[in-house]
Coordinates of C-alpha atoms in Angstrom, one line a residue:
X26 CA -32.6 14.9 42.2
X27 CA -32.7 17.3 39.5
X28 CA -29.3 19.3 40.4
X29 CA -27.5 16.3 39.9
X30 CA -24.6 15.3 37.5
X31 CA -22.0 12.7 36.0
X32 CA -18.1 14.1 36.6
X33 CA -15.7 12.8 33.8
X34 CA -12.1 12.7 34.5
X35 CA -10.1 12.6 30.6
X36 CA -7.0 11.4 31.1
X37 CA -5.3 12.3 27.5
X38 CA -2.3 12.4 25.7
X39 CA -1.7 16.3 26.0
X40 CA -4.1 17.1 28.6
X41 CA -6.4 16.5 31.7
X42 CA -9.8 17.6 31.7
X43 CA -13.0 17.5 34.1
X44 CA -16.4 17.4 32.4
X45 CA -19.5 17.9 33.8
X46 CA -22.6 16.1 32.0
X47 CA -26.2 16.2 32.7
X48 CA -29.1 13.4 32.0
X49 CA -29.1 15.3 28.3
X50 CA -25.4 14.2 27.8
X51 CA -24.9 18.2 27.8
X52 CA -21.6 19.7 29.1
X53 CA -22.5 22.3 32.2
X54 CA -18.9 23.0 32.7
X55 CA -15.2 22.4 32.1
X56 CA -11.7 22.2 33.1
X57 CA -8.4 21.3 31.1
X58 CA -4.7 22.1 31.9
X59 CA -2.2 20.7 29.2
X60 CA 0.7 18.8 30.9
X61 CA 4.6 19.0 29.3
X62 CA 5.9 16.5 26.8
X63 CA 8.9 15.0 27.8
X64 CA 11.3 13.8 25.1
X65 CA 14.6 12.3 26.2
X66 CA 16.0 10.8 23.1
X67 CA 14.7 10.3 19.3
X68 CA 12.1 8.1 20.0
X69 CA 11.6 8.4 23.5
X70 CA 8.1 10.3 25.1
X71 CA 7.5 10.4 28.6
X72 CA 4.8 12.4 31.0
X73 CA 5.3 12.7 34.3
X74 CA 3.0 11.1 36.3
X75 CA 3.0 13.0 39.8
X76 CA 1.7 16.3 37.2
X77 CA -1.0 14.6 35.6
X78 CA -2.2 13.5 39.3
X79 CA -1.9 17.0 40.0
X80 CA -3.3 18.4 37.4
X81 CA -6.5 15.8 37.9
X82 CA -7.4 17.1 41.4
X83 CA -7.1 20.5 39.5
X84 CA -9.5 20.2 36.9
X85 CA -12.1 18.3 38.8
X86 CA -12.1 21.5 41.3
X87 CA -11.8 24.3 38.1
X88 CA -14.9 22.3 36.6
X89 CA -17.0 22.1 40.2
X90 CA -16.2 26.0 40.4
X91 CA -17.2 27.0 37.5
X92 CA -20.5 25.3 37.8
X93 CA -21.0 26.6 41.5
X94 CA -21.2 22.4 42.4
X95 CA -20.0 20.3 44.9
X96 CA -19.6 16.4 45.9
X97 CA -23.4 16.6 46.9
X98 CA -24.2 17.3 43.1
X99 CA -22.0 14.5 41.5
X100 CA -24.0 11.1 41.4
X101 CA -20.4 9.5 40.3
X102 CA -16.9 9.9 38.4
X103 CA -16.2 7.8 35.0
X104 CA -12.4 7.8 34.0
X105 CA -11.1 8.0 30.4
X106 CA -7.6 7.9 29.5
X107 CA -4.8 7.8 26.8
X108 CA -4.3 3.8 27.1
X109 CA -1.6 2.3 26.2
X110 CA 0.9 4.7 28.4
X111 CA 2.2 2.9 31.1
X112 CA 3.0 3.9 34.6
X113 CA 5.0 1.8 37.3
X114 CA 5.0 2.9 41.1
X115 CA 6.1 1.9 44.5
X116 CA 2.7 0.9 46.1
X117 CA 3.8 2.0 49.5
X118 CA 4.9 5.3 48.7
X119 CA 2.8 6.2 46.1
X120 CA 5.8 7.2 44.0
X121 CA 6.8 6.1 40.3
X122 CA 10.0 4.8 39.9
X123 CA 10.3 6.0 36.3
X124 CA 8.3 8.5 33.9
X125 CA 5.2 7.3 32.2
X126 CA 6.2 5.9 29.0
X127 CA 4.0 7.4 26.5
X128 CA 2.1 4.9 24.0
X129 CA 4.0 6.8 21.4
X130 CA 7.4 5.9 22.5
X131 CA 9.4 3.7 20.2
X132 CA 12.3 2.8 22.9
X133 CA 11.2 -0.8 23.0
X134 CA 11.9 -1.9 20.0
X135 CA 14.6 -4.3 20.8
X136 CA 12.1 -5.7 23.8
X137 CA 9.8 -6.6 20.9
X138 CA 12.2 -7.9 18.4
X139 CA 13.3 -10.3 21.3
X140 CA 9.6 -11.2 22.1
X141 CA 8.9 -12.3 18.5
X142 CA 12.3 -14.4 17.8
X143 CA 11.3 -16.5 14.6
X144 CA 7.2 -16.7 15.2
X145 CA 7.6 -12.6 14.7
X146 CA 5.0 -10.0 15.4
X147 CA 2.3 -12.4 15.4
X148 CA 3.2 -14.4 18.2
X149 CA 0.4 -13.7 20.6
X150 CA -2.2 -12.4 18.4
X151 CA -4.2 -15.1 19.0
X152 CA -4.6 -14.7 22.8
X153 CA -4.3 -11.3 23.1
X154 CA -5.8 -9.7 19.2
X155 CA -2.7 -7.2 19.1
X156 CA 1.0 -7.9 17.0
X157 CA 4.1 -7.6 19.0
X158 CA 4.6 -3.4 18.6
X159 CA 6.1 -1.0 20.5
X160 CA 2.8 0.7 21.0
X161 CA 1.5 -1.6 24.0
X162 CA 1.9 -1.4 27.5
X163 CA 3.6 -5.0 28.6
X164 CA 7.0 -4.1 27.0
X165 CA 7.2 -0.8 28.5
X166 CA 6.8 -2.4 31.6
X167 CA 9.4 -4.7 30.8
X168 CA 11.3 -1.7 29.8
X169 CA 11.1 0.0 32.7
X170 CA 11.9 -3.2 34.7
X171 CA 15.0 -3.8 33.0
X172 CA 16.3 -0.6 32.8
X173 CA 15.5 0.9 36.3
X174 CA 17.9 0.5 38.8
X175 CA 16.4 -2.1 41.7
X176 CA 12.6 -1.9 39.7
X177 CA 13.2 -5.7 39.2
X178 CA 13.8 -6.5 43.2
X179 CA 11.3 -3.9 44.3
X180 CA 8.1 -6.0 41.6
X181 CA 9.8 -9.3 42.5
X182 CA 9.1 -8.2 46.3
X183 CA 5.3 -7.4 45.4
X184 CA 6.2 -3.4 46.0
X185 CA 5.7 -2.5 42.6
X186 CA 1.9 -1.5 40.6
X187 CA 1.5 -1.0 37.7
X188 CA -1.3 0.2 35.3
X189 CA -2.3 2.9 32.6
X190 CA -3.3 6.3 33.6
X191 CA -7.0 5.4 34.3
X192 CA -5.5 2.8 37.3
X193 CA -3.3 5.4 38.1
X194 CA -5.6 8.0 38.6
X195 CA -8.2 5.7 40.1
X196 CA -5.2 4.8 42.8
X197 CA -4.7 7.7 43.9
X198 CA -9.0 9.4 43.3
X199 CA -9.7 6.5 45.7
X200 CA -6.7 7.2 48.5
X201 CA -3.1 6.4 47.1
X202 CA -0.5 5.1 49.3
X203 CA -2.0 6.5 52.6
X204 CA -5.7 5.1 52.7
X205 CA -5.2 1.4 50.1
X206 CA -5.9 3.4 46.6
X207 CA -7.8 0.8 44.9
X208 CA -6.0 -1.2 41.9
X209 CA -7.9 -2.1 39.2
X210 CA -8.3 -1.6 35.2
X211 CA -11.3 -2.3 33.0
X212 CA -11.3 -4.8 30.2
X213 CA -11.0 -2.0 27.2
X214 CA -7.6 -0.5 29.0
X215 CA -6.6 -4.0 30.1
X216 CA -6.5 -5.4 26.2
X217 CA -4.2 -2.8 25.4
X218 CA -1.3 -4.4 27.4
X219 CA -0.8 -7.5 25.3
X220 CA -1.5 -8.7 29.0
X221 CA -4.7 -10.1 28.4
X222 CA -6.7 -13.2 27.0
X223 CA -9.0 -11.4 24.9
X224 CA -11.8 -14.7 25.9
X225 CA -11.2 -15.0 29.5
X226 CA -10.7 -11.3 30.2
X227 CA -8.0 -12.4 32.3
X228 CA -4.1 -11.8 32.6
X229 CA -2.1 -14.3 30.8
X230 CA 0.6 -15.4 33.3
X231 CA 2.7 -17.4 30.3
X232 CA 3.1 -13.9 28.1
X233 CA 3.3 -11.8 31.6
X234 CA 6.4 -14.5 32.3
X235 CA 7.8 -14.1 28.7
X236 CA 8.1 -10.3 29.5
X237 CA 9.1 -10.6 33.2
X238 CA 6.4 -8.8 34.5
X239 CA 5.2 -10.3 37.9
X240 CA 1.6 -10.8 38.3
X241 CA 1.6 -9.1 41.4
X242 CA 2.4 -5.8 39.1
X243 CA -1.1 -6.4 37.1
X244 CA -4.3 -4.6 38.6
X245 CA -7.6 -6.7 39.0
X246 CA -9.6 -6.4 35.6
X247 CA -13.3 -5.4 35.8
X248 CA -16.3 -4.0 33.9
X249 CA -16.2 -0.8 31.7
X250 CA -20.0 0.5 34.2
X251 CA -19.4 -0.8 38.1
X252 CA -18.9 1.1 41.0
X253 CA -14.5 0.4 42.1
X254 CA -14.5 2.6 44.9
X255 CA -15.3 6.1 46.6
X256 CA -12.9 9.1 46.2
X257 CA -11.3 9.8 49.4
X258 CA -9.9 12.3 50.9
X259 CA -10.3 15.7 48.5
X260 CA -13.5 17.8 47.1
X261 CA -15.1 14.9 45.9
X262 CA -14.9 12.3 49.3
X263 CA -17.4 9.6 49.3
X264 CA -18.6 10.1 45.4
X265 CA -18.7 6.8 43.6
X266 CA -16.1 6.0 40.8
X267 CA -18.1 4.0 38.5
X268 CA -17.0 3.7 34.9
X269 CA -13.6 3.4 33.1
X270 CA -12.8 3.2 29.4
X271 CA -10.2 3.8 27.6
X272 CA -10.4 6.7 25.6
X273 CA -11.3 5.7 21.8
X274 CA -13.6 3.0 23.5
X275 CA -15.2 6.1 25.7
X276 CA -15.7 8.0 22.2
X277 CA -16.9 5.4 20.7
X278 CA -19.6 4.5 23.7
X279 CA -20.2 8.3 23.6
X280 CA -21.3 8.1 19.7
X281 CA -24.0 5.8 20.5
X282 CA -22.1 3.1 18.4
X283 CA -23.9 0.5 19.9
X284 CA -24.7 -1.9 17.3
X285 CA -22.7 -4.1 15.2
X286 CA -21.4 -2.6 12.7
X287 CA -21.6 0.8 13.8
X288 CA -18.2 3.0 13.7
X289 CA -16.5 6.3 14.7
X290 CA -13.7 7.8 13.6
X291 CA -11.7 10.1 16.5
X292 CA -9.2 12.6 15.5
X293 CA -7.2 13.3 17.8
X294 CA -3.2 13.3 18.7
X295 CA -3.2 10.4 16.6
X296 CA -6.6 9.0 15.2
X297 CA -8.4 5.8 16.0
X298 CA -11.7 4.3 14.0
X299 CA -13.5 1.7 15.8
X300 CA -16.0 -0.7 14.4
X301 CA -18.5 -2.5 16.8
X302 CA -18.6 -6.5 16.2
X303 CA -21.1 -7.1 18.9
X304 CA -20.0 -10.2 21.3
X305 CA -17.6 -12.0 18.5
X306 CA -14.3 -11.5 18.1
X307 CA -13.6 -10.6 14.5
X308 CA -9.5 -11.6 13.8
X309 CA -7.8 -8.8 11.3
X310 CA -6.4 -9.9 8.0
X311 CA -5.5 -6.3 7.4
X312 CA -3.6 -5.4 10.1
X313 CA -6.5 -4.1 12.2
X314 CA -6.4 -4.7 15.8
X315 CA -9.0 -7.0 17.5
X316 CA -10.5 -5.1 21.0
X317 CA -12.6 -4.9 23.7
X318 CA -15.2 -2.2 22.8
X319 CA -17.1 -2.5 26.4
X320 CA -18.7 -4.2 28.7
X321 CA -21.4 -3.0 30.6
X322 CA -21.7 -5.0 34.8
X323 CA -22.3 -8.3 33.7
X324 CA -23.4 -8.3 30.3
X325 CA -21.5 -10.1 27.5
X326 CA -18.6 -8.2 26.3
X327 CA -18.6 -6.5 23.5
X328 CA -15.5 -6.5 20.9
X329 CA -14.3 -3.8 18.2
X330 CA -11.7 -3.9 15.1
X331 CA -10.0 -0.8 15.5
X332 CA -7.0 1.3 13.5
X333 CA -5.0 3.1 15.4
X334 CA -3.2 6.0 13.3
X335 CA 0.2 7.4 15.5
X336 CA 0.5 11.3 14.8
X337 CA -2.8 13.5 12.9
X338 CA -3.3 16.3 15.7
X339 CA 0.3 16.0 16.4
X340 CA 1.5 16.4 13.4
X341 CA -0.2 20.0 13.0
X342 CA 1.4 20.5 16.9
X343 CA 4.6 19.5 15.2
X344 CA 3.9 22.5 12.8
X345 CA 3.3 25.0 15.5
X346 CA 5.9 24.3 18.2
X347 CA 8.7 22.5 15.9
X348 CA 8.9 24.5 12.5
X349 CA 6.8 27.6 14.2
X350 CA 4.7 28.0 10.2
X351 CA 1.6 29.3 12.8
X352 CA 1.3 30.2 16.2
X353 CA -2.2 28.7 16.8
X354 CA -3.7 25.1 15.7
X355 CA -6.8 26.7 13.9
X356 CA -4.4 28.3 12.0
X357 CA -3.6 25.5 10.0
X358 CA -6.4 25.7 8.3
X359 CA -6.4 29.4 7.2
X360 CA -3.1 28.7 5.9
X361 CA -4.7 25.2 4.0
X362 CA -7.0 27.5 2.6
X363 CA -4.9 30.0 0.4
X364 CA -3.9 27.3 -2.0
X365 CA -6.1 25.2 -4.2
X366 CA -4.7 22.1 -3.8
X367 CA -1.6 20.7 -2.0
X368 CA 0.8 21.5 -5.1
X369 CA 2.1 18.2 -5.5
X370 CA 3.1 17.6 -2.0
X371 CA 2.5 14.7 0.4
X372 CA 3.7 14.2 3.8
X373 CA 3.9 10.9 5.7
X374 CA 4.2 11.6 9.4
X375 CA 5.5 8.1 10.7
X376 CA 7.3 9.8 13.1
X377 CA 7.0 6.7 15.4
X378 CA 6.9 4.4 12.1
X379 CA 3.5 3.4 11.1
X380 CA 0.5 2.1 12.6
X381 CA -2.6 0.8 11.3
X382 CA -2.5 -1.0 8.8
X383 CA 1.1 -1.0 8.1
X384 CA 2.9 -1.9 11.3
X385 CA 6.2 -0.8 10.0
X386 CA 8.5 0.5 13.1
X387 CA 11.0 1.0 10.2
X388 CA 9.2 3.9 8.6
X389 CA 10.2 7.6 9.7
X390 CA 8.3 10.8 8.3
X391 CA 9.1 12.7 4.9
X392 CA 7.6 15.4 2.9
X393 CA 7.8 14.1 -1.0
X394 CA 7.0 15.6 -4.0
X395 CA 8.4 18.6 -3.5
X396 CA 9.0 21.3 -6.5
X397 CA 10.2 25.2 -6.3
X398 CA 5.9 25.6 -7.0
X399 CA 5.2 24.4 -3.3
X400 CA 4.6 27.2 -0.4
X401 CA 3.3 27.0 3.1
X402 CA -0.2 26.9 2.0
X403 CA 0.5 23.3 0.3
X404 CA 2.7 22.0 3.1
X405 CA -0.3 22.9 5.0
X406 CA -2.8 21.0 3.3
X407 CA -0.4 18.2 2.9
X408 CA -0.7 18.1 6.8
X409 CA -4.4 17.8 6.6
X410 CA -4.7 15.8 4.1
X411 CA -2.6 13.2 5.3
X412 CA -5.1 12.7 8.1
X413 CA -8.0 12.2 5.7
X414 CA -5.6 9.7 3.3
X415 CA -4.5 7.2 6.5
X416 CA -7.9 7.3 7.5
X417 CA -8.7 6.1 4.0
X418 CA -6.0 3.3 4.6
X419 CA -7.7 2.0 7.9
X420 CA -11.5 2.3 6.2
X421 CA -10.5 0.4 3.3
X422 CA -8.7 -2.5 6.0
X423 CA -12.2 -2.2 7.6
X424 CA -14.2 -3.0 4.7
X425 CA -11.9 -5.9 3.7
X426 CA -12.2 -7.3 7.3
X427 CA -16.0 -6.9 8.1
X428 CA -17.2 -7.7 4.5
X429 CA -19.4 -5.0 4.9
X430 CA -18.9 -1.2 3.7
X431 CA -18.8 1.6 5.9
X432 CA -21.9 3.8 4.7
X433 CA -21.1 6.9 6.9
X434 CA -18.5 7.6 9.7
X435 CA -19.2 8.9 12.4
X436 CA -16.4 12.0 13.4
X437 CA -15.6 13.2 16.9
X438 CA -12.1 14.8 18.5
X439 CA -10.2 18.0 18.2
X440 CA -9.6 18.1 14.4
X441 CA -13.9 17.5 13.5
X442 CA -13.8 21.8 14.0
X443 CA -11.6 22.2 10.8
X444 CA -14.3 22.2 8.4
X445 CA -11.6 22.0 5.2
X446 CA -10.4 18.5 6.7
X447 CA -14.1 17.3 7.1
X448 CA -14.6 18.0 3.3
X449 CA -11.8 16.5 2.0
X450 CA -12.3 13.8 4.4
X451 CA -15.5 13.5 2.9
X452 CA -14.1 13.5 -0.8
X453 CA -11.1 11.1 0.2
X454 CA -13.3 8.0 2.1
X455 CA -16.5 8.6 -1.0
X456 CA -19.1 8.5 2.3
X457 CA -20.7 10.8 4.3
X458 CA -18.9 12.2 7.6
X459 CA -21.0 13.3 10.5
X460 CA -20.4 15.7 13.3
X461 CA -22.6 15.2 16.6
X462 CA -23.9 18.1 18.7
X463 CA -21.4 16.9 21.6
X464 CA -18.3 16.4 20.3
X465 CA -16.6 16.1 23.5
X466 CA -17.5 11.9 22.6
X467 CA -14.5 10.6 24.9
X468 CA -15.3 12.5 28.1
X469 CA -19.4 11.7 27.9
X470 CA -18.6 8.0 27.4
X471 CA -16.8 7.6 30.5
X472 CA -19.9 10.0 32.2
X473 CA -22.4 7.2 30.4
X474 CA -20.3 4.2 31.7
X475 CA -20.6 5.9 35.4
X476 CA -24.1 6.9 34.9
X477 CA -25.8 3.8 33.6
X478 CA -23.4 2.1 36.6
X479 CA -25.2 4.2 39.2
X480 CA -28.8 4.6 37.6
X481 CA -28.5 8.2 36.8
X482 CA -29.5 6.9 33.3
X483 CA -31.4 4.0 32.9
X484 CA -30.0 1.9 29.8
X485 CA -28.4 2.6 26.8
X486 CA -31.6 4.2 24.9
X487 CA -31.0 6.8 26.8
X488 CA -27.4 7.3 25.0
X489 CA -29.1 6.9 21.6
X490 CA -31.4 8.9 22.4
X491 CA -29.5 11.9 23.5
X492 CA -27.2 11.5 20.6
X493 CA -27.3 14.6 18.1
X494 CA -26.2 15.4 14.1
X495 CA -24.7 18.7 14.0
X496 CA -23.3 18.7 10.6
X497 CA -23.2 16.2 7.5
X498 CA -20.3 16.6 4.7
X499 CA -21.3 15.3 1.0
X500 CA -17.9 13.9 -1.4
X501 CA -17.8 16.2 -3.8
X502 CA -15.1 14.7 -5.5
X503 CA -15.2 12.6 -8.5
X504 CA -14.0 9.0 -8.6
X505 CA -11.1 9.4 -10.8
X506 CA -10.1 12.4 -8.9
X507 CA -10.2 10.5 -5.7
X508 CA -8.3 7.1 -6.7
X509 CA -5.7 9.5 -8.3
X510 CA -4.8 11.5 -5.3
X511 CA -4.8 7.9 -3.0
X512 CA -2.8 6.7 -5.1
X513 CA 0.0 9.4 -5.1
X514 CA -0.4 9.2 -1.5
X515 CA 0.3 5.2 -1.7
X516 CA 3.4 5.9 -3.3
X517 CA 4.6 8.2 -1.0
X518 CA 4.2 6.0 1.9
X519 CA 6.4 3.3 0.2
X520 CA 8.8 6.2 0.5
X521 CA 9.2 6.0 4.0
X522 CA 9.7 2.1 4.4
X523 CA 12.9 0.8 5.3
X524 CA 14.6 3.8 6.7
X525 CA 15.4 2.5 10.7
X526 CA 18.4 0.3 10.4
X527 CA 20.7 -1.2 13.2
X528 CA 23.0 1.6 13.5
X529 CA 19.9 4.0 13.7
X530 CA 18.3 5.1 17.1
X531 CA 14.5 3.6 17.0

């Protein structure tokens, strides 16, 4: 057929959005409605889940419209999805007994602190590739289970799912409560619990027990490319749902990274770079995290060291909505471009402490450096730039960790359109960054996952081959230059350590 397309579902942080790919890996048509951001307490982020389900069935009809399609034209659905936000519901009537808990929530701090006792954050690295952080899935879960009035009764009775918003979305795509939604995850969303044996790809029961989560809860693990089930009822009834990945494993499936050693960087609400190390599973001595990249059917899995960086996008939405300095996101950059340089200033936005490669859950956000000299212009390019200088911090764990330098990185996300951050990106990391032609990298690796699962593409030389350069950016900046801005921003990192004591809310 050659009226026939992949659908994406992408599940994210701030938004839904439908995406409509042909063989090309070209977009025919979109849909996106942003959902609210809930946020209880200090610390606390929550979605709610019955919107984003909403808002799902809305976007996949706003993006057949617009492209004057229906079912007949989709050949099957891929899901990708913000991952590590966890969603518990009542199996029988479809409804969640709490509010997602969003993978930037800090509220389960304690949970962890009680997980690691003396062996500390490293307890179940080993099985599962992740430290004990409030980040993952399996201790919001517990959270949830703990703090829920009769959550514990209702999972010990088996009446309880649970999964991240690709399960949860798949659930209900594939009938919900009233026609036996079908319950599964894939092995990229399923590593981001600190559920899973990262060699089996399977659910370890002993760190499942040390959390209290019943097995019942978990969904049934599969591939990243296989056909789960057939959407029912809706627009899209009897259409195959064929590929899930979470999202940074999507982008980097999207970027054709598909040999070892290839990498992307995202930028996003937070940002997330992703080095492929083919089918072995590369431990991090510099606080990386060891991943599932893919797996494609029955083909060996394929693994990734990945650094996860909490709040980049967010930080400039932070700007806009918190502080109101502009009213629009591209704006940011007009008012990073009336200064020179960021006049001294350096912000640290560990507003959910720091990730990658810090792990500090005691580090909170300042602004430092600041003289009388420093305007909006500098605070803006302070907020840039500190997305180019924590990317720094993951490439250089990177290089340590694979023993072999990053040449170029790859650039996809919301943020690759603000051509001042791509330069000093550039200038900050001393390699080439590279834009593709599709930048929309999440979305078309779920569509390739589906695709490849249903023969709408063939194998992954079709991916490589449909992958584009749109633009290149050079360093322009000397060496010296360089090593003395990263190193002003080192030190104002070490200002933010230490600042979550007892007595303060996490």
């Amino acid at each position: 057929m050659t009226d026939s397309y992949i659908l994406a579902i992408d599940q994210g942080t701030t938004s839904t959005r439908a995406i409509i790919f042909d063989r090309s890996g070209s977009i025919v048509a979109s849909d996106q409605v942003e959902h609210e951001q809930i946020f209880p307490r200090a610390g606390w982020v929550e979605h709610d889940p019955i919107e984003i389900w909403e808002n799902t069935r809305k976007v996949i009809g706003g993006a057949l419209a617009r492209a004057n399609l229906n079912s007949g034209n989709i050949e099957a659905v891929g899901i990708t999805n913000q991952r590590e936000t966890a969603v518990v519901w009542d199996k029988t009537t479809g409804q969640p007994v709490y509010n997602a808990i969003v993978w930037q929530d800090t509220r389960t701090q304690k949970i962890v602190d009680r997980l690691g006792g003396e062996q500390g954050v490293e307890k179940y690295k080993s099985v599962c590739g992740l430290p004990l952080a409030t980040y993952f899935s399996g201790p919001k879960v517990a959270w949830i289970l703990e703090n829920v009035d009769g959550a514990r009764e209702k999972a010990e009775a088996g009446d309880l799912l649970f999964g991240n918003t690709d399960t949860w979305v798949l659930w209900n795509l594939t009938g919900g409560a009233e026609n036996d939604g079908v319950h599964v995850t894939d092995v990229t969303n399923a590593s981001r619990t600190m559920l899973m044996d990262l060699s089996s790809l399977t659910w370890d029961s002993s760190i499942a027990d040390d959390m209290g989560i019943p097995m019942s809860m978990l969904p049934q693990i599969k591939s990243s490319s296989e056909v789960y089930g057939e959407c029912r009822p809706g627009v899209l009834k009897g259409t195959p749902v064929a590929g899930i990945l979470g999202d940074q494993q999507a982008a980097t499936f999207g970027q054709a990274c598909l040999e070892k050693g290839m990498a992307k960087n995202t930028y996003g609400t937070g940002n997330f770079m992703l080095l492929n190390t083919g089918t072995e599973q590369v431990p991090s001595e510099n606080g990386l995290l060891t991943t599932v990249c893919y797996k494609l059917g029955e083909e060996q899995v394929v693994y990734a060291l990945e650094g996860s960086i909490a709040v980049t996008g967010s930080l400039v939405q932070w700007i806009r909505d918190n502080l109101g300095m502009i009213s629009s996101a591209p704006e940011i950059e007009t008012l990073a471009q009336s200064v020179e340089d960021n006049g001294g200033a350096y912000f640290v936005p560990a507003f959910s402490g720091l990730f990658a490669p810090h792990w500090r859950p005691d580090a909170r956000g300042a602004l430092v450096g600041l003289t009388r000299y420093v305007n909006k212009g500098h605070i803006a390019r302070a907020v840039l730039e500190s997305t180019a200088f924590q990317t720094r911090e993951v490439l250089d764990a990177m290089n340590a960790d694979s023993g072999v330098p990053l040449t170029e990185l790859k650039v996809d996300g919301g943020m690759v359109v603000n051509e001042t951050l791509m330069q000093f990106q550039a200038d900050i990391l001393g390699v080439d960054v590279v834009r593709p032609k599709v930048a929309e990298t999440t979305a078309l690796g779920a569509a390739y996952a589906a695709g490849l699962a249903v023969g709408y593409w063939d194998s992954t030389g079709d991916i490589t081959a449909n992958w584009g350069e749109d633009k290149r950016w050079t360093p322009q900046m000397d060496t010296e230059e360089r090593e003395r801005r990263y190193r002003l921003w080192n030190k104002a990192v070490t200002k933010t350590l230490d600042w979550v004591d007892d007595d303060v809310e996490a």
